[in-house]
Coordinates of N, CA and C in Angstrom, one line a residue:
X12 N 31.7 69.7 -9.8 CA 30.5 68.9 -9.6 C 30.9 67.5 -9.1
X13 N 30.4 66.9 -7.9 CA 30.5 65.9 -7.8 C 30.4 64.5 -8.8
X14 N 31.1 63.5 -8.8 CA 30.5 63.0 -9.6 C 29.4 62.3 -9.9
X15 N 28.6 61.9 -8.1 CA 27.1 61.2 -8.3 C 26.0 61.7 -8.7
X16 N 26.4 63.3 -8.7 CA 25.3 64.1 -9.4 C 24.6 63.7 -10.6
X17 N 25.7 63.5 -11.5 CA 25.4 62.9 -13.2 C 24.4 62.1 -13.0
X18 N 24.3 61.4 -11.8 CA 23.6 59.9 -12.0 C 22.3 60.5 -11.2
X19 N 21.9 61.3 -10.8 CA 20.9 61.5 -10.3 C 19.8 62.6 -11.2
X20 N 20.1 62.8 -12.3 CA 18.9 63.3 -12.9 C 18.9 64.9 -12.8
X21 N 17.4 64.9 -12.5 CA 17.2 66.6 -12.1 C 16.9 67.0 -10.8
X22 N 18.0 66.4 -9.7 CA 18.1 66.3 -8.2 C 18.8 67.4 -8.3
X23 N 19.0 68.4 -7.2 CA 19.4 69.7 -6.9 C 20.8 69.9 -6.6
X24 N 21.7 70.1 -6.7 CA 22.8 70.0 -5.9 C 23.0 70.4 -4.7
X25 N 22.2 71.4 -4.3 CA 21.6 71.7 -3.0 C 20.2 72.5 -2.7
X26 N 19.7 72.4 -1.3 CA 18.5 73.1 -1.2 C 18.5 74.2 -0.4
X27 N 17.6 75.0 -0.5 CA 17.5 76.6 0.2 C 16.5 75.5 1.3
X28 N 16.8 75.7 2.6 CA 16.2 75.7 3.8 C 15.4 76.9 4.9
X29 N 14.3 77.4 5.0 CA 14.1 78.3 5.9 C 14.8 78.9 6.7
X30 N 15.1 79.8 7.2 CA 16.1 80.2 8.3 C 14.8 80.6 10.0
X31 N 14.5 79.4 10.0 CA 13.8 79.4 11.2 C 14.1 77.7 12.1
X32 N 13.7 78.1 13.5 CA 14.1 76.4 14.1 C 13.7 75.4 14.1
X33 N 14.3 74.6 14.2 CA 13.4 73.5 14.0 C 11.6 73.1 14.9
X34 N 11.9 74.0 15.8 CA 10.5 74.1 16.4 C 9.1 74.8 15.6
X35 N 10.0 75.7 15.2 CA 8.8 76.3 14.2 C 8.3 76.0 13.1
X36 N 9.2 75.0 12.6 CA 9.1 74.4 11.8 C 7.9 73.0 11.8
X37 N 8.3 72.3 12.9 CA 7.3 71.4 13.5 C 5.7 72.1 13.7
X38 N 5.6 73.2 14.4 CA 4.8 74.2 14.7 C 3.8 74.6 13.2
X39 N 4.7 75.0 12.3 CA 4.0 76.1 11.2 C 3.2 74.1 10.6
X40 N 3.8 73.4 10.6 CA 3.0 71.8 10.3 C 2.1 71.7 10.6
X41 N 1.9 71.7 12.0 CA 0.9 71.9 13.0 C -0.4 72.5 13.1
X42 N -0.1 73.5 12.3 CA -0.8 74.4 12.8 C -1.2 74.4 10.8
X43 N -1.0 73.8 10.2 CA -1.5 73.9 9.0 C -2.3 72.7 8.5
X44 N -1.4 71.3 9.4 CA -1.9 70.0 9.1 C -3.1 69.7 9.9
X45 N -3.3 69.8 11.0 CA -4.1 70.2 12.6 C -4.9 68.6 12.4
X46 N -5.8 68.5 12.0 CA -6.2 66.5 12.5 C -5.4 65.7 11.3
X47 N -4.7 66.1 10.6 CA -4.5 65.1 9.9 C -3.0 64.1 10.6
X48 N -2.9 62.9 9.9 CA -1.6 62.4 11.0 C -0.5 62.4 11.0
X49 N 0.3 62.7 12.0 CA 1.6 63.6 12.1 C 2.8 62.5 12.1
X50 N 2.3 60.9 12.6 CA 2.8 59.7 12.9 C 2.3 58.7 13.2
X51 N 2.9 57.7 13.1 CA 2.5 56.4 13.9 C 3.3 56.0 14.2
X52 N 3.5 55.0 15.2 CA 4.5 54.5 16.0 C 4.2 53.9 16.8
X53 N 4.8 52.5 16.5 CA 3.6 50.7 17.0 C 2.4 51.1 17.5
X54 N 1.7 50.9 16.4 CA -0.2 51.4 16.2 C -0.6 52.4 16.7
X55 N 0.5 53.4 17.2 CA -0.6 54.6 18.0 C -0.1 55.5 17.0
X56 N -1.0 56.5 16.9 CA -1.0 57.5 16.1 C -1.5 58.4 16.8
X57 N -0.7 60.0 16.3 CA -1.2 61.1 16.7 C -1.4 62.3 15.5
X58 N -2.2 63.3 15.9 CA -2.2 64.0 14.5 C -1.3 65.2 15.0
X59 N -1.1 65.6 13.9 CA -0.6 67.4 14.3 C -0.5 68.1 15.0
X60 N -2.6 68.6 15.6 CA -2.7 69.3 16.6 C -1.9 69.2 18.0
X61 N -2.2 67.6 18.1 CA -1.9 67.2 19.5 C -0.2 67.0 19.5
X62 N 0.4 66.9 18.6 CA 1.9 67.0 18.4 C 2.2 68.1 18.8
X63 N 1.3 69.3 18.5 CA 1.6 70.6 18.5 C 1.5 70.8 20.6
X64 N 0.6 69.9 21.4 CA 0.6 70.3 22.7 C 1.5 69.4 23.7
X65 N 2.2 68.6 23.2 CA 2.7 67.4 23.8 C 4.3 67.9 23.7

């Protein structure tokens, strides 16, 4: 066991990740989050949907 684990509580030692790309990944967001907002980035914001067409 490492030893910064101790210091980190009930943090995982590791995580199970999807076995899909990172596009679909972005996508299944997308397509679940759809107007809500996906980012901002110096005052513009976009949601989801439009993440999903750009």
């Amino acid at each position: 066991m490492s030893i910064w684990l101790r210091h980190y509580g009930n943090v995982p030692k590791s995580l199970n990740y999807p076995q899909i790309s990172l596009y679909e990944s972005i996508r299944q967001s997308c397509l679940k989050y759809g107007d809500q907002i996906a980012f901002t980035y110096f005052g513009n914001t976009i949601t989801y949907a439009k993440l999903l067409y750009y």
